[in-house]
């Protein structure tokens, strides 16, 4: 942390700042220029309030111009802490392996056994590795479908059995963590729950792999801090998922932030998955955005596929028909090869 004093700051003011730093357990490194005095805080605070609060305390002083943090507000998930990529093994499928691009696919929501199995068999035949399907669905409207709950988890488990495919499914509520952990190979945390800190903390106490979706209005730094909530509790099996953010654009459901794929690779060792289905909201755009994501370095993609999108209870407009998913797999493979990976 660096504290820049205002040009009118006096010797007394400087003394005040140094004392405050020492009281909080920091060492002091001083740089006195002609116009500005810069005070560097060295070491780790012993103050029980966190660093962000200490920064605010200094910012509250009238003779302080600016307080700047030099280190990142997350550690366990940062690349500095762990330079090698994290590879998460899910029943033998290696997510985050630099040689491999993982494909997760399936319906948005588990509707019926027939619908799930038709989608699951189709995505498996096309080469997908992991089956997706929601049993607990977040919904902007309280009147829409919220998922079948445990019966849907049982259907997913049966599909896993038949097709030998791991399953990813969303856990929406902290009260359901134990139950969903009994079925899921990967827990999904949805965009609306990225900042549900009690849920993140609870999932952090398990060892179940988790895919943390980016909050639709979250910065990359906030998203990494959310991942830090999980990892700092001991669950290091965290992957991130870029699913599009809110912008002024209305043609697409969200705006896919391709920057985030490259930025996460630069800042963190965690695997990054792209979700072109929710990012675009339009089946016609999913193929192109999947290719872009893989070209940018995504470790995987998650795609919504439905045998009958016009009858889907949720997200029909962005769901691919099985044929379109076959084409997507075919089109993404050479892009993966071009960046030195295979599917
Ligand atoms: C989903 O995966 O179906 C979903 C609800 O995603 P998101 O949380 O990104 O909206
Ligand atoms: Mn969906």
PDB file of C-alpha atoms in Angstrom, residues 135-139 145-147 169-177 180 187-193 196 199 203:
ATOM      1  CA  UNK A 135     -32.258 -29.238 -11.115  1.00  0.00           C
ATOM      2  CA  UNK A 136     -32.510 -25.940  -9.223  1.00  0.00           C
ATOM      3  CA  UNK A 137     -33.087 -23.000 -11.516  1.00  0.00           C
ATOM      4  CA  UNK A 138     -32.595 -19.354 -10.636  1.00  0.00           C
ATOM      5  CA  UNK A 139     -35.225 -17.191 -12.266  1.00  0.00           C
ATOM      6  CA  UNK A 145     -40.190 -22.782 -13.542  1.00  0.00           C
ATOM      7  CA  UNK A 146     -37.658 -23.369 -10.760  1.00  0.00           C
ATOM      8  CA  UNK A 147     -36.570 -26.903 -11.535  1.00  0.00           C
ATOM      9  CA  UNK A 169     -25.519 -28.932 -11.945  1.00  0.00           C
ATOM     10  CA  UNK A 170     -26.280 -25.704 -10.128  1.00  0.00           C
ATOM     11  CA  UNK A 171     -26.562 -25.329  -6.373  1.00  0.00           C
ATOM     12  CA  UNK A 172     -28.716 -22.333  -5.649  1.00  0.00           C
ATOM     13  CA  UNK A 173     -29.157 -22.308  -1.917  1.00  0.00           C
ATOM     14  CA  UNK A 174     -26.799 -22.824   0.977  1.00  0.00           C
ATOM     15  CA  UNK A 175     -29.364 -25.227   2.502  1.00  0.00           C
ATOM     16  CA  UNK A 176     -29.002 -27.572  -0.513  1.00  0.00           C
ATOM     17  CA  UNK A 177     -25.206 -27.859  -0.573  1.00  0.00           C
ATOM     18  CA  UNK A 180     -26.416 -31.441  -4.371  1.00  0.00           C
ATOM     19  CA  UNK A 187     -21.219 -27.746  -8.608  1.00  0.00           C
ATOM     20  CA  UNK A 188     -22.264 -24.754 -10.653  1.00  0.00           C
ATOM     21  CA  UNK A 189     -22.617 -21.368  -8.987  1.00  0.00           C
ATOM     22  CA  UNK A 190     -24.774 -19.157 -11.170  1.00  0.00           C
ATOM     23  CA  UNK A 191     -24.260 -15.542 -12.095  1.00  0.00           C
ATOM     24  CA  UNK A 192     -26.886 -14.356  -9.583  1.00  0.00           C
ATOM     25  CA  UNK A 193     -25.037 -16.092  -6.754  1.00  0.00           C
ATOM     26  CA  UNK A 196     -23.575 -14.966  -2.220  1.00  0.00           C
ATOM     27  CA  UNK A 199     -22.868 -20.013  -0.230  1.00  0.00           C
ATOM     28  CA  UNK A 203     -18.913 -24.755  -0.874  1.00  0.00           C
TER      29      UNK A 203
END
